[in-house]
PDB file of C-alpha atoms in Angstrom:
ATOM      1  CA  UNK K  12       3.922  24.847  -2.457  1.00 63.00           C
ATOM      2  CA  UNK K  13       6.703  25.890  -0.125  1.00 73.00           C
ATOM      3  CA  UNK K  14       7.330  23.950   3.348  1.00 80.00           C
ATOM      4  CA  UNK K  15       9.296  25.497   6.066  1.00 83.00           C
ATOM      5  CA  UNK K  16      10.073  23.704   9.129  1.00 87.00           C
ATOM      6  CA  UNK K  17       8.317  24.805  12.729  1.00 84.00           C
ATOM      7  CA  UNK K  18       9.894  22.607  16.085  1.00 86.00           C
ATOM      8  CA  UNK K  19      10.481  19.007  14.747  1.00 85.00           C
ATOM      9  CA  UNK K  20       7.703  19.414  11.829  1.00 82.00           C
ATOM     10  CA  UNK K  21       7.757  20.196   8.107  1.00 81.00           C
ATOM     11  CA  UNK K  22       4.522  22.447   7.601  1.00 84.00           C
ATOM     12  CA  UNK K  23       2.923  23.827   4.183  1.00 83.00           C
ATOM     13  CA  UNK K  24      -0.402  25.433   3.498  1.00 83.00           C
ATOM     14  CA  UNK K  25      -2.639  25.639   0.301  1.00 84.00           C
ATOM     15  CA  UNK K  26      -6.214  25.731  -0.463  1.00 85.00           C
ATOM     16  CA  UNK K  27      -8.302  23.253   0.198  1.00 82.00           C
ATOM     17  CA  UNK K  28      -9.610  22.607  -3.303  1.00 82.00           C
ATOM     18  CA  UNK K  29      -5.766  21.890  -4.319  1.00 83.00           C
ATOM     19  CA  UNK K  30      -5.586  18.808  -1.794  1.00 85.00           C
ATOM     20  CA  UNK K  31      -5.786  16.244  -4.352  1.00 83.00           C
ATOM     21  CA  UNK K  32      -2.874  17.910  -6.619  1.00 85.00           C
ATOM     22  CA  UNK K  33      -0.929  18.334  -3.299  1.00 86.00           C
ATOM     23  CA  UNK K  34      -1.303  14.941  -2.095  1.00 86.00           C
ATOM     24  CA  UNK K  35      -0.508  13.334  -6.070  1.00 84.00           C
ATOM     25  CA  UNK K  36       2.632  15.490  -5.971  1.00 84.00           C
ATOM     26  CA  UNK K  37       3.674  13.659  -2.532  1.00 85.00           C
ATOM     27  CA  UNK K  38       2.538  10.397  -3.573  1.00 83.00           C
ATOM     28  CA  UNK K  39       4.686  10.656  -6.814  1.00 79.00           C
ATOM     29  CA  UNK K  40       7.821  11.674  -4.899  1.00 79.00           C
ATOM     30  CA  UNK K  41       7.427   8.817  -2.765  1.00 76.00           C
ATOM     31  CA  UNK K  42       5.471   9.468   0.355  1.00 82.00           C
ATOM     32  CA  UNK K  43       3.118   8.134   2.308  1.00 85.00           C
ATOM     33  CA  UNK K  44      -0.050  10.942   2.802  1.00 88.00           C
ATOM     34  CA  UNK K  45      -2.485  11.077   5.693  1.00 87.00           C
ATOM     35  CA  UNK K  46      -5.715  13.202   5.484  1.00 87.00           C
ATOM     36  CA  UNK K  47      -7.027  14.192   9.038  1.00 87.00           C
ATOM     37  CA  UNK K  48     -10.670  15.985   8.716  1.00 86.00           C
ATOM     38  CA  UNK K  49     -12.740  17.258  11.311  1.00 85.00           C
ATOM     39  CA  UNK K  50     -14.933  14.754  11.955  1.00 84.00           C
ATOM     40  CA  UNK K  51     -17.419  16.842  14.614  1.00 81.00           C
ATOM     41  CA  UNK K  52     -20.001  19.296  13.844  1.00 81.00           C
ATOM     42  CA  UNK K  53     -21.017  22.552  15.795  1.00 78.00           C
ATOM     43  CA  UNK K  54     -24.527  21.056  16.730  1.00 76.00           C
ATOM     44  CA  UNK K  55     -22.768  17.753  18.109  1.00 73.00           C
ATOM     45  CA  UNK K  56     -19.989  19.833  20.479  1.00 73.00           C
ATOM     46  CA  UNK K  57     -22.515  21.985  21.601  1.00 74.00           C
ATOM     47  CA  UNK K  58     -24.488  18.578  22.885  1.00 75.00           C
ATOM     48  CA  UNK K  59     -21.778  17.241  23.999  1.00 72.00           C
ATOM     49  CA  UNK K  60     -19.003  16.267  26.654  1.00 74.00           C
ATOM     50  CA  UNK K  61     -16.438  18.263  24.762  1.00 71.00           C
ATOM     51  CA  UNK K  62     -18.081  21.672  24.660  1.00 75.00           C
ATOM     52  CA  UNK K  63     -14.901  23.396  25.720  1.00 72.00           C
ATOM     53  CA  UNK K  64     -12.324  21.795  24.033  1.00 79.00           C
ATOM     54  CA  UNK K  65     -11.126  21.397  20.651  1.00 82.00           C
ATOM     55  CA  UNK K  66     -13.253  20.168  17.612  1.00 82.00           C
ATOM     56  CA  UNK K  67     -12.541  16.257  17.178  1.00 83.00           C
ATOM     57  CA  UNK K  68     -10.487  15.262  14.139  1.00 86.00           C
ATOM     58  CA  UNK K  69      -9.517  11.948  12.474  1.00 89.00           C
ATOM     59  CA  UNK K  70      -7.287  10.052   9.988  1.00 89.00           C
ATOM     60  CA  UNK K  71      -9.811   9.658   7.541  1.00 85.00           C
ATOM     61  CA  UNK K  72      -7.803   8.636   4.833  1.00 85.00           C
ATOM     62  CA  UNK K  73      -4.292   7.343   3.549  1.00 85.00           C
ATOM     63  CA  UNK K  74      -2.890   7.220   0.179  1.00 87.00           C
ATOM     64  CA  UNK K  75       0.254   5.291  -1.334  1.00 85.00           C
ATOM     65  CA  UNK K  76       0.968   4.903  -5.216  1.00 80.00           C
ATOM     66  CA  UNK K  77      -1.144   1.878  -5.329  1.00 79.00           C
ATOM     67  CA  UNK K  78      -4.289   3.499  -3.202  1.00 79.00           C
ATOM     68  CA  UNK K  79      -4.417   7.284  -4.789  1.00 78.00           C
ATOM     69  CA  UNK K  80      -6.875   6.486  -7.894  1.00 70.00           C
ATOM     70  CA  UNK K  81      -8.995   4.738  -5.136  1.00 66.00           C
ATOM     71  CA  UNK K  82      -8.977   7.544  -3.032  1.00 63.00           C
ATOM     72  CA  UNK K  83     -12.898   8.726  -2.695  1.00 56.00           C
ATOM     73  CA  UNK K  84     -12.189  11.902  -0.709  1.00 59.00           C
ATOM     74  CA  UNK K  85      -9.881  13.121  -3.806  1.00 60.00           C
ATOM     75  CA  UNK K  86     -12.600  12.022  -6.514  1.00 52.00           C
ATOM     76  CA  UNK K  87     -12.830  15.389  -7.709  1.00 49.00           C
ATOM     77  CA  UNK K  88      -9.693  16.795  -6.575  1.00 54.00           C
ATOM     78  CA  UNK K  89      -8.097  13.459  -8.818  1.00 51.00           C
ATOM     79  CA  UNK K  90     -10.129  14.418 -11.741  1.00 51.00           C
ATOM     80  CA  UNK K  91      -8.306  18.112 -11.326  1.00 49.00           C
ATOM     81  CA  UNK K  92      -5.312  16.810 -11.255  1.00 51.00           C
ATOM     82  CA  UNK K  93      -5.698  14.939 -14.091  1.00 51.00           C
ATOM     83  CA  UNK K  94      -6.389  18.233 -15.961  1.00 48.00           C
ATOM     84  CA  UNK K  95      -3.215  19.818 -14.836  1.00 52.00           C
ATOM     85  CA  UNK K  96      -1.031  17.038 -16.719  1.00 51.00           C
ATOM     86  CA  UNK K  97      -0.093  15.378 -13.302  1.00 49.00           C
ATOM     87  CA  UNK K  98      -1.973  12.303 -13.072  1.00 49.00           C
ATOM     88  CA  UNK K  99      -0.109   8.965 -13.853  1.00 49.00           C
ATOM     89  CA  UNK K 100       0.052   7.620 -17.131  1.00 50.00           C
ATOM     90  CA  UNK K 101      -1.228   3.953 -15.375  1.00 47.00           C
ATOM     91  CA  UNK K 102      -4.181   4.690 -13.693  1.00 38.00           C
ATOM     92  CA  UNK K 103      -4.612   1.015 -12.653  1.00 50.00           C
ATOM     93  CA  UNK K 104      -1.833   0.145  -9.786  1.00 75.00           C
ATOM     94  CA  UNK K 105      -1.107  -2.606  -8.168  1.00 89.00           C
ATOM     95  CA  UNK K 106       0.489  -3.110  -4.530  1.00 91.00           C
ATOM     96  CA  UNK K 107       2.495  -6.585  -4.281  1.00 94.00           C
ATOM     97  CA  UNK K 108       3.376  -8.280  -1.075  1.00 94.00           C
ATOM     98  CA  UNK K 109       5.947 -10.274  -0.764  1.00 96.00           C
ATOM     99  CA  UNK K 110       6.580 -13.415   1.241  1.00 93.00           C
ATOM    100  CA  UNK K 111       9.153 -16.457   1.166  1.00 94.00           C
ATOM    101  CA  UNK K 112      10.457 -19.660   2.961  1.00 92.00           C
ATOM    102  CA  UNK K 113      13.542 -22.161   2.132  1.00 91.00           C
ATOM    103  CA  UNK K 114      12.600 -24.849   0.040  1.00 89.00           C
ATOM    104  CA  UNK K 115      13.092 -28.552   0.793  1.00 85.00           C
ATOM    105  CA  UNK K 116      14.146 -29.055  -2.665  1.00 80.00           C
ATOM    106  CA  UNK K 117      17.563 -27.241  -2.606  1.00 83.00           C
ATOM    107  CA  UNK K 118      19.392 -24.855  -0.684  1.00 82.00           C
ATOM    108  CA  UNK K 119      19.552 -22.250  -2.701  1.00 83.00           C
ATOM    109  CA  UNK K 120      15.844 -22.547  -3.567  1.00 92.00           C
ATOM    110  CA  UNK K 121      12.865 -20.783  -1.818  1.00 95.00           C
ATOM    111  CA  UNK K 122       9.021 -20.955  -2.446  1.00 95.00           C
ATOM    112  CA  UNK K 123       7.775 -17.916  -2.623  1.00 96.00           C
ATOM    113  CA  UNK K 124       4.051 -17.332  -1.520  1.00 94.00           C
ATOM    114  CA  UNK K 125       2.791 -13.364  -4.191  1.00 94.00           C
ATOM    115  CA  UNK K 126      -0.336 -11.683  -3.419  1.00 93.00           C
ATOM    116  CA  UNK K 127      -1.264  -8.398  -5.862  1.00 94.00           C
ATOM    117  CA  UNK K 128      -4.036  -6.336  -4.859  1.00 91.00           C
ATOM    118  CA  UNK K 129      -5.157  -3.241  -7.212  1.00 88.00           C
ATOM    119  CA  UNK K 130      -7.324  -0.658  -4.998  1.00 81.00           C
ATOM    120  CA  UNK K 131      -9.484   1.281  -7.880  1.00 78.00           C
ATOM    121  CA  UNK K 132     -10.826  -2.243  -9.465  1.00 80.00           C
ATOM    122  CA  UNK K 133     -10.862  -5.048  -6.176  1.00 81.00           C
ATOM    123  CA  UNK K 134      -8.827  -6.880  -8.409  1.00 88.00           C
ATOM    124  CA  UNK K 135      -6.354  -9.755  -6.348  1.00 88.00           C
ATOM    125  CA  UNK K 136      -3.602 -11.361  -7.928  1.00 92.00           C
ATOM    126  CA  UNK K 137      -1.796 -14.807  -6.063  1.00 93.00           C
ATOM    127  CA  UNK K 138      -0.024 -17.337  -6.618  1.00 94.00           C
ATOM    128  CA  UNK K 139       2.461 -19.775  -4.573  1.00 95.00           C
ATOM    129  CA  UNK K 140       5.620 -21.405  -6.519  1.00 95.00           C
ATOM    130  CA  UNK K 141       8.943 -22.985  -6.279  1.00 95.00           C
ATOM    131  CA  UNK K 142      11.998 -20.682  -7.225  1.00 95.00           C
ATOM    132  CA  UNK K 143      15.340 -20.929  -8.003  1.00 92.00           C
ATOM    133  CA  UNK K 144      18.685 -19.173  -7.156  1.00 91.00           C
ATOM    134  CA  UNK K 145      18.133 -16.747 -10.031  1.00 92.00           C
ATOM    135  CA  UNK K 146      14.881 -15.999  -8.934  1.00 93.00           C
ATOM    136  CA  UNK K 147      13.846 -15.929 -12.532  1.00 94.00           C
ATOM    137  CA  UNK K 148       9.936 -17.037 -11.887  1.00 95.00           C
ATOM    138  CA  UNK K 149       9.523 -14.227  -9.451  1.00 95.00           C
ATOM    139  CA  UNK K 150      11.318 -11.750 -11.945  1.00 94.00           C
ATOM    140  CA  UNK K 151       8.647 -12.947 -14.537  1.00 94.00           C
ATOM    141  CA  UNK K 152       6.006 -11.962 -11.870  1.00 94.00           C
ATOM    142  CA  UNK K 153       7.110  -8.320 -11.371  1.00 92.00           C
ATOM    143  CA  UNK K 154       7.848  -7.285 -14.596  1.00 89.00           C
ATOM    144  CA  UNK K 155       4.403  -8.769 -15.520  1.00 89.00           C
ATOM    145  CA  UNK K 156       2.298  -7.481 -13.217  1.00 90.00           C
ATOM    146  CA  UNK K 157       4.567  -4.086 -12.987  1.00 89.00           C
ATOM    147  CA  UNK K 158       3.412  -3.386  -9.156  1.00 90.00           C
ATOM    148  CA  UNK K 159       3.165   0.379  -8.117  1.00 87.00           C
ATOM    149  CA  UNK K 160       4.205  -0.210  -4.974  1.00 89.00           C
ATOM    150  CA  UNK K 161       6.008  -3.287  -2.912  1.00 93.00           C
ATOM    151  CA  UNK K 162       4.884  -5.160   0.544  1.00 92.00           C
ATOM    152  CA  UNK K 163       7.860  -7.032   1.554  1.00 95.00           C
ATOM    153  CA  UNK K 164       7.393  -9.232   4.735  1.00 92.00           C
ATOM    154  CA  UNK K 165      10.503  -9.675   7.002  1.00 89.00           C
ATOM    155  CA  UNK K 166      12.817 -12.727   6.372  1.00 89.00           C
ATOM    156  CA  UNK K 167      13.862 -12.672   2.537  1.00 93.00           C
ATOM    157  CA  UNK K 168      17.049 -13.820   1.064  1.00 93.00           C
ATOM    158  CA  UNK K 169      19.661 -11.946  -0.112  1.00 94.00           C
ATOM    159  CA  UNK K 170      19.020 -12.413  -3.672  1.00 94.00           C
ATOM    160  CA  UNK K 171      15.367 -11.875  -3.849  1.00 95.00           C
ATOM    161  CA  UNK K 172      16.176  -9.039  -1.781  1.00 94.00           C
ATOM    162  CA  UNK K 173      18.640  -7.307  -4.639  1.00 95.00           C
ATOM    163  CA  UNK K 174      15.889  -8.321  -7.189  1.00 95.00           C
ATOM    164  CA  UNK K 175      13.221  -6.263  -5.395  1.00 94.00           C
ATOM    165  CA  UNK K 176      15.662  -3.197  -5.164  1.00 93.00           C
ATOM    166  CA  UNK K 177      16.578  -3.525  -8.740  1.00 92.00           C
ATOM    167  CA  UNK K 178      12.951  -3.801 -10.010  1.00 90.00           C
ATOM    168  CA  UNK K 179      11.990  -0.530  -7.580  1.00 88.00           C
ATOM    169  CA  UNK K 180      14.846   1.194  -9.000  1.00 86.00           C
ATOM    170  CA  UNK K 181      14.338   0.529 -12.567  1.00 85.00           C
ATOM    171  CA  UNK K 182      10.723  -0.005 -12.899  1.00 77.00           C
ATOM    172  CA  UNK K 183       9.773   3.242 -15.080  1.00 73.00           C
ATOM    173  CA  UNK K 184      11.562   6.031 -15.541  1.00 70.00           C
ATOM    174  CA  UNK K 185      10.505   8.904 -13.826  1.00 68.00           C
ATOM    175  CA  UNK K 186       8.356   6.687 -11.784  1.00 73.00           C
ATOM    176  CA  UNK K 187       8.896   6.101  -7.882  1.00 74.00           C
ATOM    177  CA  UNK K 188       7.599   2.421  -6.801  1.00 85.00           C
ATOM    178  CA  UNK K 189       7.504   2.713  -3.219  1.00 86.00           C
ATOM    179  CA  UNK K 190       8.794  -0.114  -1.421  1.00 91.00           C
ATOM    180  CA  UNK K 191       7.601  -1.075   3.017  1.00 90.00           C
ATOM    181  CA  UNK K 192       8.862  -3.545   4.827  1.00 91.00           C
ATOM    182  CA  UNK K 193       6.221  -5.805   6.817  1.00 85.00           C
ATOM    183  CA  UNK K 194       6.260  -7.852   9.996  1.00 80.00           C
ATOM    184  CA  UNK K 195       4.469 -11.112   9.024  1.00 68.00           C
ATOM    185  CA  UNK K 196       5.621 -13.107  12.214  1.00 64.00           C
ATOM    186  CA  UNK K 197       1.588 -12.864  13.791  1.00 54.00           C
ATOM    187  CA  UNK K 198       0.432 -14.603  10.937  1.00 59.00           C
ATOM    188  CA  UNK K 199       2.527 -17.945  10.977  1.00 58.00           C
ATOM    189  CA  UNK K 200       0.770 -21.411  10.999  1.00 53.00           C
ATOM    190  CA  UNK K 201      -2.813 -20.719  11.435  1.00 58.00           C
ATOM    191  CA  UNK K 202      -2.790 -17.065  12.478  1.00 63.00           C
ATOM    192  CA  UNK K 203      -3.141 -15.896   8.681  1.00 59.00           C
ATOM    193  CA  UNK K 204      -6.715 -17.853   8.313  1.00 61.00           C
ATOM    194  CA  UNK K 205      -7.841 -16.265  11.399  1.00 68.00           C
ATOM    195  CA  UNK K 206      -7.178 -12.989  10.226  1.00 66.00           C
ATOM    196  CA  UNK K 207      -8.641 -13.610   6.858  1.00 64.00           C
ATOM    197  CA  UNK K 208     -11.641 -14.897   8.147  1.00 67.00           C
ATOM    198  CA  UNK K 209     -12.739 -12.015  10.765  1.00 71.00           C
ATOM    199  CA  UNK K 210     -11.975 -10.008   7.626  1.00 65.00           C
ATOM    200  CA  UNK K 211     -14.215 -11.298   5.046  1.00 62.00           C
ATOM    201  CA  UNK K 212     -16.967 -12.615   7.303  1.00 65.00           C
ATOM    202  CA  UNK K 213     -17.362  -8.782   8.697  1.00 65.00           C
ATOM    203  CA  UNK K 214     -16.882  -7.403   4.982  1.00 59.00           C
ATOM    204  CA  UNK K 215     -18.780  -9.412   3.020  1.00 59.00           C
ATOM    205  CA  UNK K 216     -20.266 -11.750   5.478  1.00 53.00           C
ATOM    206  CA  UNK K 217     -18.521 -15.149   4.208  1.00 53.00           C
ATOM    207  CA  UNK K 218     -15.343 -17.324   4.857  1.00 49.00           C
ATOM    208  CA  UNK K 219     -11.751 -16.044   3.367  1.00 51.00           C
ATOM    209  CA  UNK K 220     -11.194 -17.649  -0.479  1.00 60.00           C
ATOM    210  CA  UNK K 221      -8.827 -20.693  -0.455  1.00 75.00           C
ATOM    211  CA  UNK K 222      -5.651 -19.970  -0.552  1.00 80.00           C
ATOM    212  CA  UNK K 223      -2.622 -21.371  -1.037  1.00 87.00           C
ATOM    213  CA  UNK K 224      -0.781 -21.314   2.470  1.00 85.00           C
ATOM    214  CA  UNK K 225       2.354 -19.126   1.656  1.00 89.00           C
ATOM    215  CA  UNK K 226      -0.509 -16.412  -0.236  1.00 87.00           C
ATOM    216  CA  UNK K 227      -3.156 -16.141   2.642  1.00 84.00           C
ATOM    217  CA  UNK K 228      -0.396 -15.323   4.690  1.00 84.00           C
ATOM    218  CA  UNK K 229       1.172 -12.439   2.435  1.00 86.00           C
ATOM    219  CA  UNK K 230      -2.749 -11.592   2.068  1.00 84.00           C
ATOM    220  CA  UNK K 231      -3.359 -11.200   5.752  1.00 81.00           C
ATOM    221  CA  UNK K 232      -0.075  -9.047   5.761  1.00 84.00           C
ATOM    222  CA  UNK K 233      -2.090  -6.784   3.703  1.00 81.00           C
ATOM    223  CA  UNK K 234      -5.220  -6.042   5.223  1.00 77.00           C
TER     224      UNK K 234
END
């Protein structure tokens, strides 16, 4: 589709049954895609306190590498794309976040708290571990659970840092991982279990999983 700029905005139009191959051909190059719907229906205006303005509309949905195959509102659209020879070869994607603090064991060593999340299955990957300067053990996490798509909270070192851009840059050819930077400081000490546990008691109505402490804080990063 062609985009042509209008004021400070890129704009593009298509049909609506070509959203999904749209938004898989922005995901793949790297971007992050909101869907905004209209949300209110002709009977419900004409009841009521907006009768004269606009019809109401909402984010109702936002995909990332690791989210599209989740994405409901695309279920068919997906399926289309699919058809068309653009879907992704691994249609199970994980999103990995990040998160790390010096060791007391050396200076040059950090632990390193991993929490892998894959949208289409519920599946959650963690783990908590001691690493050293070659960040080998981490390295042997990445390339084994080949994320989609990198959550990296605020704080890392230098080399971990140069071993996240290297993995994004060589992960698959052809293949963009997409890599965000996180603020994690609202979750230090005990802030991370109190985030957890609002979230799981009003999901599934019970207490967060235990955790190791450096994961349930990259987990409460993530939702």
């Amino acid at each position: 589709f062609f985009c042509y700029r209008k004021g400070y905005f890129m704009l593009s139009s298509f049909p609506t049954h070509r959203l999904g191959i749209n938004v898989r051909r922005l995901v793949e190059a790297g971007h992050k895609v909101g869907v905004v719907r209209q949300v209110e229906m002709a009977a419900m205006k004409a009841n009521g306190s907006n009768k004269g303005g606009p019809f109401e509309r909402k984010l109702t949905a936002l995909y990332t590498p690791a989210t599209l195959e989740a994405g409901e509102d695309l279920d068919g659209d997906l399926k289309m794309a699919s058809s068309e020879g653009l879907a992704s070869e691994h249609l199970s994607s994980y999103v990995m976040c990040i998160l790390e603090e010096p060791s007391i064991k050396s200076k040059e060593s950090v632990e390193v708290g991993l929490v892998a999340v894959e949208a289409s299955s519920g599946d959650v990957l963690y783990t908590q571990f001691v690493d050293t300067a070659m960040r080998a053990h981490l390295e042997r996490h990445l390339l084994c659970v080949a994320p989609r798509e990198l959550l990296l909270c605020e704080g890392l070192s230098p080399a971990t840092c140069r071993l996240t851009q290297h993995y994004s840059a060589t992960a698959s050819p052809g293949t963009t991982v997409r890599v965000e930077q996180a603020n994690q400081e609202s979750y230090e000490q005990g802030g991370a279990l109190a985030v957890l546990g609002e979230f799981f008691q009003e999901h599934e109505g019970r207490e967060s999983l235990s955790l190791p402490p450096l994961a349930a804080r990259a987990l409460a990063v993530m939702v």
